[in-house]
mmCIF file of C-alpha atoms in Angstrom:
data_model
loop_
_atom_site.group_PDB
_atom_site.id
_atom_site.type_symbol
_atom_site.label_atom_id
_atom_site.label_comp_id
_atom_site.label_asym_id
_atom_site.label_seq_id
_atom_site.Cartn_x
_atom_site.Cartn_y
_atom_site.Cartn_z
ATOM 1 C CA UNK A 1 60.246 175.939 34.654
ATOM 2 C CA UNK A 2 62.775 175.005 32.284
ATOM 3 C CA UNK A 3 62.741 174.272 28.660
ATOM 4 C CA UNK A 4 63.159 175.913 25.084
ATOM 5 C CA UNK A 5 60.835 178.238 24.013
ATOM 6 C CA UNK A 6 61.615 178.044 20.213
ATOM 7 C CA UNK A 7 58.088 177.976 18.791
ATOM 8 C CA UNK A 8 58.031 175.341 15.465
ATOM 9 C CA UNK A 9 55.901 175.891 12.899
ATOM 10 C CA UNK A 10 52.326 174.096 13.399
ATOM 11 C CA UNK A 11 52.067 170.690 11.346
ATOM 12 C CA UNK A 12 49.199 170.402 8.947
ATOM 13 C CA UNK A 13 47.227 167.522 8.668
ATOM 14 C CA UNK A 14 43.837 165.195 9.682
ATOM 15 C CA UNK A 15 45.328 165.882 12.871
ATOM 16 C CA UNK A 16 43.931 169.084 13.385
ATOM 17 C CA UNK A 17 39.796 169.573 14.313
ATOM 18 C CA UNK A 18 38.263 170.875 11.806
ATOM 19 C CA UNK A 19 37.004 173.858 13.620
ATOM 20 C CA UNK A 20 40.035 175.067 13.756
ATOM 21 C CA UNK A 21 42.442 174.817 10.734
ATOM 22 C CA UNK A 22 45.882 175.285 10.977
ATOM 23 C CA UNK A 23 47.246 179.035 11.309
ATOM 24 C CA UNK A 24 49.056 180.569 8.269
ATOM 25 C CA UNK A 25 50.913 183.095 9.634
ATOM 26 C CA UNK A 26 54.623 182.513 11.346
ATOM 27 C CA UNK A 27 55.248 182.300 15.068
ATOM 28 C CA UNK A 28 57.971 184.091 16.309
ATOM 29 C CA UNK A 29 61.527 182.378 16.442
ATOM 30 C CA UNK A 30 61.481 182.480 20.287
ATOM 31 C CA UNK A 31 58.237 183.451 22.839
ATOM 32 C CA UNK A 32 60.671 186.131 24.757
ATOM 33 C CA UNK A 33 57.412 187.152 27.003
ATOM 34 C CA UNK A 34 57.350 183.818 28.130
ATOM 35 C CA UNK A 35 60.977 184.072 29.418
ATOM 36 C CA UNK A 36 59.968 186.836 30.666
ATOM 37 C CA UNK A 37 57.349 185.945 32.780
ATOM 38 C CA UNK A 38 59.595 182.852 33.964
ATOM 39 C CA UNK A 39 61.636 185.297 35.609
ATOM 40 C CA UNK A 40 58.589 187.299 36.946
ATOM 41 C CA UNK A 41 57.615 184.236 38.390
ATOM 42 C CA UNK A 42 61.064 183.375 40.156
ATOM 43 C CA UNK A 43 61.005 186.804 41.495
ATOM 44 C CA UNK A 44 57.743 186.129 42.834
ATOM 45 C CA UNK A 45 59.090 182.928 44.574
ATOM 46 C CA UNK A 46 62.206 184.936 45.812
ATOM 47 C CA UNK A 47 59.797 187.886 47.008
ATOM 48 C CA UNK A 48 57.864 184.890 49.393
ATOM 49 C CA UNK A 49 61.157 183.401 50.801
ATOM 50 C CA UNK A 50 62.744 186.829 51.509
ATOM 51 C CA UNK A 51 59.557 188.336 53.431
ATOM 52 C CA UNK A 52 56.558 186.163 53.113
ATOM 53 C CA UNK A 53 57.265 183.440 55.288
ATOM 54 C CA UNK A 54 58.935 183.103 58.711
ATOM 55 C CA UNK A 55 61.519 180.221 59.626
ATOM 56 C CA UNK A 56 65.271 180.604 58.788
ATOM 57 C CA UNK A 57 64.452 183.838 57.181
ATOM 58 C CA UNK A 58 63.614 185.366 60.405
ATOM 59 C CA UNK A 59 67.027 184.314 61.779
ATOM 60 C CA UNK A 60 68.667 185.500 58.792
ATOM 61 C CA UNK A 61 66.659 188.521 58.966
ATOM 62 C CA UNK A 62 67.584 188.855 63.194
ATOM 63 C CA UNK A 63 63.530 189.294 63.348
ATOM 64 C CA UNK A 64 59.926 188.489 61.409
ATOM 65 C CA UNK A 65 60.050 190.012 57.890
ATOM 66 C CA UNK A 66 56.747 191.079 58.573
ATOM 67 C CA UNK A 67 58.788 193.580 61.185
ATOM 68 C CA UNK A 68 61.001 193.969 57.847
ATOM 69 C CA UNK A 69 58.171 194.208 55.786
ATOM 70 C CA UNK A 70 54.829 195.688 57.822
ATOM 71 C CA UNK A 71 53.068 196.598 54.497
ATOM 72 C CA UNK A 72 54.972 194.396 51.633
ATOM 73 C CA UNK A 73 55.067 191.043 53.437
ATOM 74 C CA UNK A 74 51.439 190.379 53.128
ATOM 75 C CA UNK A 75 52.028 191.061 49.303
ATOM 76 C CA UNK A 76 55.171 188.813 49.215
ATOM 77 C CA UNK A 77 53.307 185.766 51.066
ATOM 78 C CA UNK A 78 51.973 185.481 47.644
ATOM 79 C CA UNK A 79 55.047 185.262 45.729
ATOM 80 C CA UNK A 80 54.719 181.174 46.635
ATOM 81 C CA UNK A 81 52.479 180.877 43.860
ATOM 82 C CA UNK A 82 55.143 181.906 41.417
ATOM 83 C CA UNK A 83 55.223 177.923 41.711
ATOM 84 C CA UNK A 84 51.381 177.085 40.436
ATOM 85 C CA UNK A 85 52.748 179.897 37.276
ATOM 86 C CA UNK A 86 56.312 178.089 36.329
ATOM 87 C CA UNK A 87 53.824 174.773 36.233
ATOM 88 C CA UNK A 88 51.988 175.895 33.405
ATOM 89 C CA UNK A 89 54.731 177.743 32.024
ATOM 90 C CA UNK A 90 56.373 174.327 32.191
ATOM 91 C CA UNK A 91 53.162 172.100 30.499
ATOM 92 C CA UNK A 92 53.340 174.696 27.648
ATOM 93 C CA UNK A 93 57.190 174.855 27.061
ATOM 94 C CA UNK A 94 57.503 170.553 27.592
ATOM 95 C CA UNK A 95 54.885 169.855 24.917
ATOM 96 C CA UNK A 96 55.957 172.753 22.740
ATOM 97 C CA UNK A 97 59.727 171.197 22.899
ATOM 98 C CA UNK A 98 58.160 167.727 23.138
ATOM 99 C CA UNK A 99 56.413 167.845 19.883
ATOM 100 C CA UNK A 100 57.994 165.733 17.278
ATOM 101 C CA UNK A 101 60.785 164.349 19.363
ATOM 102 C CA UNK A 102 62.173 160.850 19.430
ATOM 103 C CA UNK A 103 62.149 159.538 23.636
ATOM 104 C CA UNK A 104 65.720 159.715 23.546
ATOM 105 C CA UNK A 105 65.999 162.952 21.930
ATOM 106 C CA UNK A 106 63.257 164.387 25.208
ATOM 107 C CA UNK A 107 65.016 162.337 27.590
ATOM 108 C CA UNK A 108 68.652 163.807 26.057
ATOM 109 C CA UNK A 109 66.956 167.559 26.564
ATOM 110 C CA UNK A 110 65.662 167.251 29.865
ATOM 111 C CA UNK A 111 68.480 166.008 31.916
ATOM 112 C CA UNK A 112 71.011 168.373 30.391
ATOM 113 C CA UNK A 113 69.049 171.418 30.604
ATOM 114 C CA UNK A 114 68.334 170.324 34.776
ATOM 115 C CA UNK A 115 71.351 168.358 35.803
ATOM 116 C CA UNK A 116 74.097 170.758 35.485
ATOM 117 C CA UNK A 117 73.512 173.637 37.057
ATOM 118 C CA UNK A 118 71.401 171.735 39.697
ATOM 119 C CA UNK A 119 74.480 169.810 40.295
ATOM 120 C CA UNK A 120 76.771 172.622 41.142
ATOM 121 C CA UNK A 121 73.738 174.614 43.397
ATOM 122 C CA UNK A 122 74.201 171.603 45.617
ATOM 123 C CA UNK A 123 77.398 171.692 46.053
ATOM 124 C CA UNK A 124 77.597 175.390 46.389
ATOM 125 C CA UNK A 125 74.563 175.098 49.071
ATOM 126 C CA UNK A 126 76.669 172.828 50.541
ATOM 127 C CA UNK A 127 80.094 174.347 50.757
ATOM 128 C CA UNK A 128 78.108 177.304 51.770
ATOM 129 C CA UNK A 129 76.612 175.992 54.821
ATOM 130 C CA UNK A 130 79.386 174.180 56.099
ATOM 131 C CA UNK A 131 81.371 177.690 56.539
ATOM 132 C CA UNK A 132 82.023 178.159 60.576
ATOM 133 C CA UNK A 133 80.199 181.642 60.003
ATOM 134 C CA UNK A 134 77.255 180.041 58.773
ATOM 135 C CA UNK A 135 74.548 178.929 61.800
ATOM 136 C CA UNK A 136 72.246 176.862 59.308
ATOM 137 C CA UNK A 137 72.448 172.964 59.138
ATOM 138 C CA UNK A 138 75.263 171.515 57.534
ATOM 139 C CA UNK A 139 74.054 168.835 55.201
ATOM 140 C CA UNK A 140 75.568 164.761 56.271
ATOM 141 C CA UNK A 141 77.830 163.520 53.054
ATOM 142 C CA UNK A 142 75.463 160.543 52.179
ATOM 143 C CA UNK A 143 72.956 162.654 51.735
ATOM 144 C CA UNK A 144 74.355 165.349 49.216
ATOM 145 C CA UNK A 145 75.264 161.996 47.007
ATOM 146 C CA UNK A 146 71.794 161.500 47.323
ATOM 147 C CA UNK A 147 70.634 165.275 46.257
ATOM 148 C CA UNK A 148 72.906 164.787 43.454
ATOM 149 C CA UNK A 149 70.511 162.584 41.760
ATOM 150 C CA UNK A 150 67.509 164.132 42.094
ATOM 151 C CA UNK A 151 65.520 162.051 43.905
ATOM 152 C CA UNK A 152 65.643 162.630 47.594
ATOM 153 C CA UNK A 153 62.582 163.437 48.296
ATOM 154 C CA UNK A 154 61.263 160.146 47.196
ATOM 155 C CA UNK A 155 64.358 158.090 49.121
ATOM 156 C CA UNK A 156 63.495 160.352 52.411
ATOM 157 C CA UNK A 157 67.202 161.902 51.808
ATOM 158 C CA UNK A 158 67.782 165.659 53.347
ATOM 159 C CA UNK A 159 67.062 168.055 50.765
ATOM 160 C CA UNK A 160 69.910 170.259 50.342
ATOM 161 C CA UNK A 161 68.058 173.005 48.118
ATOM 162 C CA UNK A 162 64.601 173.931 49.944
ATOM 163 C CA UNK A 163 62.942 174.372 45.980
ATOM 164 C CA UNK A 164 63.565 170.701 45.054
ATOM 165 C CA UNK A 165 60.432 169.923 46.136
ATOM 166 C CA UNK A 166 58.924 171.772 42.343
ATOM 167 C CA UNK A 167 61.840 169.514 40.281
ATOM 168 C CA UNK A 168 60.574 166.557 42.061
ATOM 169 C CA UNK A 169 57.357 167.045 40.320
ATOM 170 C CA UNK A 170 58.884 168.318 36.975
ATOM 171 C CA UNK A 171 60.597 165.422 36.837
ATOM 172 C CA UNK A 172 57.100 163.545 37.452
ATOM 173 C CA UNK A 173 55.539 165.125 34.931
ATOM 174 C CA UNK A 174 58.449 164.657 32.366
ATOM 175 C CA UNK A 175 57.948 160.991 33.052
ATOM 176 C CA UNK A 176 53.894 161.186 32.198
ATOM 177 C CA UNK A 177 54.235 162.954 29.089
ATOM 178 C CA UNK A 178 57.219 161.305 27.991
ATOM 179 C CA UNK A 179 55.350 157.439 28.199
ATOM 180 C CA UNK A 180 52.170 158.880 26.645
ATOM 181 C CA UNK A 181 52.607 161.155 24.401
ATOM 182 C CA UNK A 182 56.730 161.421 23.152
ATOM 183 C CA UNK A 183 57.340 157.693 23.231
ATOM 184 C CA UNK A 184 54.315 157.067 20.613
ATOM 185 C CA UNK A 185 54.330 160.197 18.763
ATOM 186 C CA UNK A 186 53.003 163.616 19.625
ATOM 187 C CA UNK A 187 49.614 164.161 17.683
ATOM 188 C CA UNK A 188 46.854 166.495 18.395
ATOM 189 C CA UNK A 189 44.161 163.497 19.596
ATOM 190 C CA UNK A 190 47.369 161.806 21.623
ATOM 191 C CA UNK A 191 47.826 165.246 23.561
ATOM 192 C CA UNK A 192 44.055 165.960 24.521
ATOM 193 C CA UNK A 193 43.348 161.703 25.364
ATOM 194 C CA UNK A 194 46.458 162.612 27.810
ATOM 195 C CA UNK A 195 45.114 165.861 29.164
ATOM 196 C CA UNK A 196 41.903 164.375 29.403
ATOM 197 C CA UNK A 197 43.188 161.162 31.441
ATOM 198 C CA UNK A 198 45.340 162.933 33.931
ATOM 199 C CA UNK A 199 42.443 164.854 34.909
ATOM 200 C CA UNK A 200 40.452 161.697 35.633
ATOM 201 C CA UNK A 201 42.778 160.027 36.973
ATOM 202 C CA UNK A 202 44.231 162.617 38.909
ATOM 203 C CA UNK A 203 40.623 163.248 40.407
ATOM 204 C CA UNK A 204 40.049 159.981 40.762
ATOM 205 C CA UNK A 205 43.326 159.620 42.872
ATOM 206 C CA UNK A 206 42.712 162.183 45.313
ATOM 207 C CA UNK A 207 39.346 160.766 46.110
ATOM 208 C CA UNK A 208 41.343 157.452 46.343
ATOM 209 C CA UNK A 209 43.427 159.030 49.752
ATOM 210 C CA UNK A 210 46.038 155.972 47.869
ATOM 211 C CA UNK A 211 49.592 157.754 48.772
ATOM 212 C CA UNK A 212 50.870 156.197 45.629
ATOM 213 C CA UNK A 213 48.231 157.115 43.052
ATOM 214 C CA UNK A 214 48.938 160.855 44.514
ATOM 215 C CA UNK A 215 53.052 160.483 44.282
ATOM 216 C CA UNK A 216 52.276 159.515 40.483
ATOM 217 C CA UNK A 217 49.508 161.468 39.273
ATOM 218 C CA UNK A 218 49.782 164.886 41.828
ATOM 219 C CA UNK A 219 46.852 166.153 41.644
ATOM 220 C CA UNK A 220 47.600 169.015 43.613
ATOM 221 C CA UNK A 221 49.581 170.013 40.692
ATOM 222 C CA UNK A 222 48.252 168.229 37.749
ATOM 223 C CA UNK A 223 45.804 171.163 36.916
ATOM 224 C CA UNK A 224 48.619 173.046 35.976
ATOM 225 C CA UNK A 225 50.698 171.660 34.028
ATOM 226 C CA UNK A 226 47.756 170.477 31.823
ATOM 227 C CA UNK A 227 46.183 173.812 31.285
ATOM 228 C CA UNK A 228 49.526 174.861 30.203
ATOM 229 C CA UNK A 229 49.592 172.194 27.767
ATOM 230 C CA UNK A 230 45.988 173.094 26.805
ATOM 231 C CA UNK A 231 47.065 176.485 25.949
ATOM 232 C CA UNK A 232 50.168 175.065 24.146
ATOM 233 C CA UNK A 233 47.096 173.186 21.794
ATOM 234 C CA UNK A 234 45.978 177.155 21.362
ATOM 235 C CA UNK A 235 49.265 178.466 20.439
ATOM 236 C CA UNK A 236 49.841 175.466 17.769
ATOM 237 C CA UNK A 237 46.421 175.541 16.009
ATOM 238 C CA UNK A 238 44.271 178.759 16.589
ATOM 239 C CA UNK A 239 42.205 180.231 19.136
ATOM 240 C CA UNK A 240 39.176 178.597 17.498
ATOM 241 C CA UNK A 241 39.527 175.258 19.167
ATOM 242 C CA UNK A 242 36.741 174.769 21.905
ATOM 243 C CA UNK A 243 38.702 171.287 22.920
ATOM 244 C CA UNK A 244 41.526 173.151 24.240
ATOM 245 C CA UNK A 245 39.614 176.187 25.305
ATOM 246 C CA UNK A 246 37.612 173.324 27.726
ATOM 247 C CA UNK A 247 41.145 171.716 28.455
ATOM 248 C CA UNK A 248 42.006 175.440 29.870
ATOM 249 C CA UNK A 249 38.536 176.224 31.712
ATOM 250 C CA UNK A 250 38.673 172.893 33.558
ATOM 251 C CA UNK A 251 42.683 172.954 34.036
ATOM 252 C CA UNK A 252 42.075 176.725 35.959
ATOM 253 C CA UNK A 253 39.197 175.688 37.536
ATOM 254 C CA UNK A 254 40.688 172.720 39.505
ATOM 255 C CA UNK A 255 43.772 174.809 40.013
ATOM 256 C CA UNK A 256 42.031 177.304 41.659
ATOM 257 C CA UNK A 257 40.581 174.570 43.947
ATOM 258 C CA UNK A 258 44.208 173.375 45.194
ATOM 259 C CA UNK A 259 45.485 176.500 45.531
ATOM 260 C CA UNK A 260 43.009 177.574 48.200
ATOM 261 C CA UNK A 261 42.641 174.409 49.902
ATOM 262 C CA UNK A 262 46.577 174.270 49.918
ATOM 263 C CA UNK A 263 46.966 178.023 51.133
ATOM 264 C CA UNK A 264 44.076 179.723 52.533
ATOM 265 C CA UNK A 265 43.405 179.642 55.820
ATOM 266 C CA UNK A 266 40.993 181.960 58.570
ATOM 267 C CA UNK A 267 42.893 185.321 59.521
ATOM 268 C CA UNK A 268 44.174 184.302 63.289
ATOM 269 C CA UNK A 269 46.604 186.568 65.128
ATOM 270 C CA UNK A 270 48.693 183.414 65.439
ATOM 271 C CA UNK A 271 48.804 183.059 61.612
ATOM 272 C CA UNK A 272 52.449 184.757 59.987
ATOM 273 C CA UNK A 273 50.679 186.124 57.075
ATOM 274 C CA UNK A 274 47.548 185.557 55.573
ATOM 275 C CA UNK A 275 45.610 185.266 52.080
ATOM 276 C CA UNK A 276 42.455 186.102 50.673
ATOM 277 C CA UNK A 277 40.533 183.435 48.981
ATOM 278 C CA UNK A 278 40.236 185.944 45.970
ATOM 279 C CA UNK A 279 44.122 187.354 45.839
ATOM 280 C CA UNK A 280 45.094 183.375 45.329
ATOM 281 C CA UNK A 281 42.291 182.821 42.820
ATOM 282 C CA UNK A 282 43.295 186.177 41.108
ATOM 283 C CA UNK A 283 47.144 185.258 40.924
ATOM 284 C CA UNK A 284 46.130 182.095 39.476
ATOM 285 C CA UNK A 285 44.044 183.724 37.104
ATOM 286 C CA UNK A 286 47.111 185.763 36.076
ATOM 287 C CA UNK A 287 48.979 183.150 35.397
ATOM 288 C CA UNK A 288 46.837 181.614 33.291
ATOM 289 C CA UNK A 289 45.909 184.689 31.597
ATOM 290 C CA UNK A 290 49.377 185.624 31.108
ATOM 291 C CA UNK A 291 50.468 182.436 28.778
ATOM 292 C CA UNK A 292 47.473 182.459 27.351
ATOM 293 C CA UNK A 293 47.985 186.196 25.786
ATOM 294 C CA UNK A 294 51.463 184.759 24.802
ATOM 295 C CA UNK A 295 50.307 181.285 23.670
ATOM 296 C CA UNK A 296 47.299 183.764 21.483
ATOM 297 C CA UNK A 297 50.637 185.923 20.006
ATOM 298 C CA UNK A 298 48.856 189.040 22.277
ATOM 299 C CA UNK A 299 52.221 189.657 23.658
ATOM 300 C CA UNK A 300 54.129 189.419 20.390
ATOM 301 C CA UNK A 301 55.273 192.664 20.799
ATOM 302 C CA UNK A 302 57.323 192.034 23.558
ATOM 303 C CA UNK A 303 60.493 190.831 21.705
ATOM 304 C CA UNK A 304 63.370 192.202 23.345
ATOM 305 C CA UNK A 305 66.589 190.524 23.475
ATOM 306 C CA UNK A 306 67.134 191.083 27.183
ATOM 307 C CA UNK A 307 64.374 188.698 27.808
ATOM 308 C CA UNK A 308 66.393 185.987 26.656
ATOM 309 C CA UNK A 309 69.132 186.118 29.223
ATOM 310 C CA UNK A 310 65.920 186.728 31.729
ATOM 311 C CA UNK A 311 64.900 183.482 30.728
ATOM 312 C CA UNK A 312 68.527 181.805 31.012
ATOM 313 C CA UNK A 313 68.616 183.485 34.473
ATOM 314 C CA UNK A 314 65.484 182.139 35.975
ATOM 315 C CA UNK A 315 66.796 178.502 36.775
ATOM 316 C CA UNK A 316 69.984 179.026 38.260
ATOM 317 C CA UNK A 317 68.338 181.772 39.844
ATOM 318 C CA UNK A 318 65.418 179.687 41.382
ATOM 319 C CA UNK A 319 68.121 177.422 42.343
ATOM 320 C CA UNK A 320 70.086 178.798 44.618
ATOM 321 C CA UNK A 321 68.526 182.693 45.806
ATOM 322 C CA UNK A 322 66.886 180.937 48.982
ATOM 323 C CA UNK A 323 69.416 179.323 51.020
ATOM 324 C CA UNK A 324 72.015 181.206 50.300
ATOM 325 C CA UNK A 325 69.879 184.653 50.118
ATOM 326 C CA UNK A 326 69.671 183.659 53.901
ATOM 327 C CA UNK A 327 73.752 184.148 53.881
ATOM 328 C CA UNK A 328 73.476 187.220 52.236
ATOM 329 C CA UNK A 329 70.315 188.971 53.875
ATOM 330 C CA UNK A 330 72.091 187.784 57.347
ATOM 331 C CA UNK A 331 75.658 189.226 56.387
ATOM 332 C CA UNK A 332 74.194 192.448 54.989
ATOM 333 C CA UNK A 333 71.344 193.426 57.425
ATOM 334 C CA UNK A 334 72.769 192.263 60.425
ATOM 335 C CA UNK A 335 76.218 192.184 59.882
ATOM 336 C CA UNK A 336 76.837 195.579 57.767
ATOM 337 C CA UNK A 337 73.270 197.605 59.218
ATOM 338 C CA UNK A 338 71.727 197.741 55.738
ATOM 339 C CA UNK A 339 68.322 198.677 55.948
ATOM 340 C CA UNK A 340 65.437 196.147 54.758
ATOM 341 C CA UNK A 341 65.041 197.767 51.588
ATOM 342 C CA UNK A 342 68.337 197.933 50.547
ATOM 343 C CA UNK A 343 69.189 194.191 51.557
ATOM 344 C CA UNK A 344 66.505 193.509 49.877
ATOM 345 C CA UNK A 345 67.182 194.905 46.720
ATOM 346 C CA UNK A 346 70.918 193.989 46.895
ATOM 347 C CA UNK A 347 69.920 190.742 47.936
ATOM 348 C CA UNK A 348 68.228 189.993 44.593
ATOM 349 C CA UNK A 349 70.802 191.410 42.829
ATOM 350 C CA UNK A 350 73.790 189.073 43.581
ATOM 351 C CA UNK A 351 71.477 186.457 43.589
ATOM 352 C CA UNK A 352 71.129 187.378 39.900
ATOM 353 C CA UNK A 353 75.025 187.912 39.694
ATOM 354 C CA UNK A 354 75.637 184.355 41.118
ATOM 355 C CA UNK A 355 72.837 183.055 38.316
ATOM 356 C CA UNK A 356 74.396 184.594 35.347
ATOM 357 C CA UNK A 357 77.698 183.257 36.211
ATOM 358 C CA UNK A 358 76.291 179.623 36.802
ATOM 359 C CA UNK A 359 74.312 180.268 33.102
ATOM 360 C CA UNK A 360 78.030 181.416 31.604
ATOM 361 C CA UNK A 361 80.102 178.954 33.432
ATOM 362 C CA UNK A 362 77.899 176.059 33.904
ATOM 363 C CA UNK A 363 75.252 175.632 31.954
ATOM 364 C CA UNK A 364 76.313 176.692 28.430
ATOM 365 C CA UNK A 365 79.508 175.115 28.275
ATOM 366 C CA UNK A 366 78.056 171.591 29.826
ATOM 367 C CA UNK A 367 74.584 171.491 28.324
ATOM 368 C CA UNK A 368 75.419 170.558 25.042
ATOM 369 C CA UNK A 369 78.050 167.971 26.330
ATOM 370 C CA UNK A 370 75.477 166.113 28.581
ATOM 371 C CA UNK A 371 73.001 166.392 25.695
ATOM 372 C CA UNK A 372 75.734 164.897 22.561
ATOM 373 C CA UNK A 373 76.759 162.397 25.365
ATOM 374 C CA UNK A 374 73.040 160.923 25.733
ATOM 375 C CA UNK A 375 71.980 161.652 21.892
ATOM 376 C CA UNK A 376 75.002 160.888 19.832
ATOM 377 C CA UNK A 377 72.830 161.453 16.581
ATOM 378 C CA UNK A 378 71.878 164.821 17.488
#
């Protein structure tokens, strides 16, 4: 969910199959559309914590949001797979940025474009929580230490942002793709052997019920990110490559699998909200479809500056709009007698507001420090 989306000019070469030669004309300087539909896809996320799921929501909410929401909540409880989208999102934009790289120079990128403004969420979270107004848990010192590095969920820590769970397995796949393909070079047969492996292995892992083959390879989540790098393999040499085309038909097919085994279940009156079989299959689809039309230049025309701050938005955003949207949905529905709607909406908004300031104040400043302080020779 995080990355650049600078688009480099495609390298020519034996590299590329000879079905499809490399294109001539000139990518744009930045994929806007795909910052775009980043943010679409945090929205989505922030649409499914706000009123498609019960828990603290409901307290924050005094009630069910699907009392909030009758009609829109069963619409929102698919906002979760904003998650599945920023995954391929994410295997496009890592080997797009990946791509001609030294390790240190990936390794530089990755940890300054996630550790800052992740750092500061937690804290905020945090500070937040442990207000005498605020009724949710307050989070035990040892364990925001251990949030601060990123790896509580692996060292059974507290997690003190509920969305750490999808950096977790960023950070996973950053790993994969940095050992096989950055560390020996990123080359056209290197990236499909990879994409091709993971989806062995990752099959062959789930089969394997081994907890550590599925902490490694996810293959709940595998199918994702390597369809997104399969459509990366489109953008960089032509639609007229079946190798990625299959890397992209198999990637959505076994997507589509985990999504409904992971999500579906029978309509029960027990059940908060339910989903169709074929509305998660179809938002899947989307997503797919979606960076594909970018990745294929269909969305070229959608260059507008604003979608660059969009983009900058999204991770700071997806950061912090669930815990403390809780704060804010409690103090403005319950405490002030906003309607739904309106909380809603304003909800959002200085979730937004809070996002932009962490992008101003946090990350643009610090980024490039982290990033000179790890890569010197940049």
């Amino acid at each position: 969910m995080t990355g650049q989306l600078t688009a480099p000019a495609p390298a020519a070469g034996a590299d590329a199959p000879p079905a499809a030669p490399e294109r001539t004309r000139r990518a744009p300087s930045r994929l806007r559309a795909l910052d775009g539909l980043r943010l679409l896809a945090a929205l989505m996320v922030a649409a499914y914590h706000y009123g498609g799921r019960d828990g603290e929501i409901g307290t924050a909410w005094g009630s069910s949001p699907a009392a909030q929401f009758p009609t829109a909540s069963g619409f929102f409880a698919y906002g979760c797979l904003g998650v599945q989208i920023f995954f391929v999102i994410s295997g496009f934009v890592i080997c797009l940025s990946g791509w001609g790289r030294t390790l240190r120079a990936f390794i530089a990128s990755r940890i300054s474009r996630l550790y800052p403004a992740y750092w500061v969420a937690v804290l905020l979270v945090t500070a937040v929580f442990a207000l005498p107004g605020v009724v949710y848990k307050t989070v035990q010192p040892s364990e925001v230490l251990t949030n601060l590095t990123m790896l509580q969920m692996p060292l059974g820590a507290h997690r003190v942002l509920g969305v750490c769970w999808t950096l977790w397995a960023e950070m996973r796949f950053y790993a994969l793709f940095a050992l096989c393909v950055v560390l020996p070079g990123a080359t056209r047969r290197r990236v499909v052997l990879f994409c091709a492996g993971w989806t062995l292995a990752a099959a062959l892992a789930q089969a394997a019920h081994e907890p550590l083959l599925d902490t490694v390879l996810m293959p709940e989540y595998a199918p994702f990110f390597i369809g997104g790098i399969g459509l990366y393999l489109l953008h960089r040499y032509g639609a007229r490559d079946p190798i990625a085309w299959s890397i992209v038909l198999v990637s959505w097919l076994i997507g589509q699998h985990f999504a409904v085994a992971g999500l579906w279940h029978p309509a029960s009156a027990g059940g908060f909200s339910y989903r169709s079989q074929f509305g998660i299959v179809a938002v899947v689809t989307a997503g797919f479809v979606l960076v594909g039309a970018i990745a294929l230049g269909h969305l070229r025309w959608a260059d507008w500056r604003w979608l660059t701050v969009a983009g900058a938005l999204t991770y700071p955003f997806y950061l912090v709009h669930e815990h403390l949207g809780w704060v804010v949905v409690h103090a403005l529905h319950v405490g002030a007698g906003l309607p739904s709607s309106a909380t809603l909406a304003l909800t959002v908004t200085a979730m937004l507001l809070l996002a932009w300031l962490l992008h101003r104040l946090v990350e643009r400043p610090l980024t490039p420090l982290l990033k000179r302080a790890i890569d010197p020779r940049r």
